[in-house]
Amino acid sequence: MKFDKIIEKIKDILSLEVGERKVLNKDVAKALGITPEHLSMLKKRNKIPYEELAFFCAKRKISLNWILFDQQIDTITAETEKFSKIRYFKNINASAGGGAVNFDENYEILYIDKKIINKNLDAINVIGDSMEPTIKDGSIIFIDRNDKNVQNGGIFVISTPGGVFVKRVNLRSNAKIELISDNKIYPSETVSEAEIIGKVVKIMN
């Protein structure tokens, strides 16, 4: 698969999002989360940015196999052991502001070759601006629910009696949990009861 053809498919997808204006290479770069210069280099070398492409597809609920091989999802589900899964919970919001408890077991699945992402992830929406500029209101975050070790640092999704939050986490000596926002206008909050849902491993702003 030539990267040029992939870029054209991405432009077709983005054209549905931007309206009548022409989709440029810089729009493709922005959608993939890379610089236009990096995109130009990849295009010149015919080097496909698999991870960035996988998350581009996950955000839009598009089959990565269709982008790469024109392969529909029903042709690969019989071989799911070869694929990692991203479960997208479109009705779940992790709040970066006030809490919102609305977990729902309805989700959509995107299959991704394990050579690209060798783990199963969950994807949920974020509401609020308390984690800006790292996570913007309306972003989709990808969570590794097998990684709950807050001592290594990072951003986590946490369920508390007040709601579901996406925050940085600090374990305090009194066994309470401090929830820290990246947006400094929001003070940190300490809770005594919390469940670590998982670590945020990718952000699509």
XYZ file of C-alpha atoms in Angstrom:
205
model
C 0.000 0.000 0.000
C 1.428 3.346 -1.056
C 1.124 6.183 1.442
C -0.104 8.487 -1.346
C -3.245 6.376 -1.693
C -3.792 6.386 2.059
C -3.508 10.178 2.107
C -6.191 10.404 -0.579
C -8.506 8.213 1.504
C -7.885 10.406 4.531
C -8.703 13.475 2.448
C -11.971 11.865 1.371
C -12.858 11.276 5.022
C -11.854 14.787 6.090
C -13.826 16.351 3.250
C -16.983 15.201 5.021
C -15.849 17.107 8.127
C -14.646 20.398 6.634
C -17.435 21.047 4.146
C -16.877 22.428 0.671
C -13.321 23.702 1.016
C -10.460 21.676 -0.438
C -8.642 19.354 1.971
C -4.905 19.982 1.947
C -1.927 17.943 3.108
C -1.655 20.178 6.172
C -5.191 19.094 7.134
C -4.104 15.459 6.857
C -1.062 16.155 9.032
C -3.193 17.861 11.678
C -5.695 14.992 11.694
C -2.859 12.498 12.224
C -1.267 14.625 14.941
C 1.993 15.216 13.062
C 3.614 18.253 11.435
C 3.252 18.993 7.714
C 7.016 18.572 7.406
C 6.843 15.119 8.964
C 3.990 14.160 6.641
C 6.014 15.314 3.633
C 8.976 13.221 4.757
C 6.791 10.131 5.285
C 5.182 10.622 1.895
C 8.572 10.937 0.202
C 9.852 7.749 1.846
C 6.506 5.932 1.470
C 6.588 5.266 5.217
C 3.162 4.754 6.790
C 2.614 6.168 10.340
C 0.693 3.136 11.543
C 0.016 4.176 15.128
C -1.173 7.677 14.188
C -3.343 6.174 11.460
C -4.818 3.642 13.880
C -5.929 6.341 16.290
C -7.251 8.471 13.414
C -9.463 5.525 12.471
C -10.490 4.789 16.048
C -11.646 8.360 16.599
C -13.845 8.174 13.512
C -14.936 4.556 13.967
C -13.391 3.566 10.639
C -11.806 0.185 9.943
C -8.035 0.500 9.701
C -8.056 -2.520 7.400
C -10.282 -0.628 4.980
C -7.806 2.272 4.931
C -4.821 -0.004 4.363
C -6.189 -2.872 2.301
C -9.758 -2.032 1.230
C -10.698 -4.904 3.539
C -14.107 -4.813 5.218
C -14.499 -5.671 8.892
C -16.634 -8.781 8.265
C -13.704 -10.413 6.469
C -11.427 -10.248 9.507
C -13.661 -10.971 12.495
C -13.134 -14.720 12.062
C -9.458 -14.175 12.836
C -9.804 -11.855 15.811
C -6.911 -13.502 17.671
C -4.629 -11.641 15.254
C -6.127 -8.292 16.216
C -6.249 -5.967 19.179
C -9.562 -4.297 19.912
C -10.452 -0.719 20.694
C -13.831 -0.494 22.380
C -15.362 2.939 21.848
C -17.934 3.838 24.502
C -19.607 6.747 22.751
C -22.107 7.260 25.568
C -19.499 7.503 28.314
C -17.936 10.795 29.322
C -14.940 11.228 31.606
C -15.204 14.679 33.048
C -12.304 17.107 33.044
C -14.562 19.493 34.959
C -17.608 18.484 36.969
C -18.285 14.770 37.430
C -20.617 12.809 35.181
C -21.613 9.241 36.013
C -22.967 7.702 32.848
C -21.211 4.404 32.192
C -22.997 2.356 29.555
C -22.032 -1.064 28.283
C -22.930 -0.229 24.680
C -19.783 0.119 22.627
C -18.437 -0.200 19.112
C -15.341 -2.248 18.254
C -12.461 -1.400 15.958
C -10.037 -4.234 15.167
C -6.371 -3.289 14.777
C -3.511 -5.539 13.746
C -1.464 -6.518 16.814
C 1.692 -5.611 14.911
C 0.522 -1.994 15.233
C -1.022 -1.949 18.723
C -0.480 -5.043 20.828
C -3.038 -4.315 23.538
C -6.776 -3.897 23.919
C -7.869 -0.343 24.696
C -11.051 1.476 25.589
C -11.947 4.862 24.107
C -14.237 7.418 25.750
C -15.111 11.076 25.373
C -13.923 13.934 27.571
C -16.030 16.899 28.645
C -14.742 20.019 30.376
C -11.573 22.103 30.182
C -9.759 21.391 33.445
C -7.125 19.237 31.690
C -6.349 21.791 28.983
C -4.048 22.266 27.193
C -3.188 18.544 27.436
C -6.755 17.312 26.881
C -9.302 19.584 25.266
C -13.052 19.599 25.745
C -14.546 17.100 23.288
C -11.391 14.998 22.936
C -11.365 11.216 22.753
C -8.968 9.446 25.095
C -7.693 5.864 24.847
C -7.349 3.939 28.091
C -5.269 0.913 29.035
C -7.429 -0.672 31.738
C -4.610 -3.082 32.625
C -2.386 -0.199 33.744
C -3.546 1.227 37.078
C -0.144 2.001 38.580
C -0.439 5.684 39.430
C 3.011 5.710 41.049
C 4.581 5.787 37.578
C 2.805 9.057 36.848
C 0.596 9.974 33.900
C -3.076 10.715 33.419
C -5.770 8.325 34.606
C -9.510 7.849 34.425
C -10.925 7.627 37.951
C -14.397 6.734 39.182
C -15.421 8.494 42.395
C -18.719 8.957 44.262
C -18.834 12.392 42.599
C -18.412 11.117 39.080
C -15.931 9.853 36.491
C -12.869 12.040 36.044
C -9.743 12.207 33.908
C -6.929 13.654 36.016
C -3.390 13.273 37.174
C -3.342 11.297 40.405
C -1.274 11.608 43.559
C -1.526 9.066 46.391
C -1.210 10.930 49.680
C 0.260 9.571 52.897
C -3.165 9.577 54.591
C -4.405 7.084 51.940
C -6.513 9.730 50.249
C -6.217 10.407 46.520
C -5.435 13.832 45.100
C -6.883 14.619 41.669
C -4.775 17.199 39.843
C -5.839 19.291 36.843
C -3.419 20.534 34.182
C -5.439 23.740 33.840
C -4.090 25.722 36.773
C -7.277 27.721 37.314
C -8.745 24.540 38.788
C -7.531 23.584 42.278
C -6.667 19.991 43.074
C -9.299 17.878 44.788
C -8.822 15.191 47.411
C -11.114 12.167 47.616
C -11.169 9.241 50.022
C -12.956 6.791 47.731
C -11.890 6.196 44.141
C -11.448 3.406 41.616
C -8.665 3.706 39.048
C -10.240 2.721 35.726
C -7.018 2.838 33.704
C -4.211 4.954 32.294
C -4.653 7.322 29.378
C -2.221 6.200 26.675
C -3.395 8.322 23.735
C -5.278 11.576 23.290
C -7.093 12.688 20.156
C -7.835 16.419 20.542
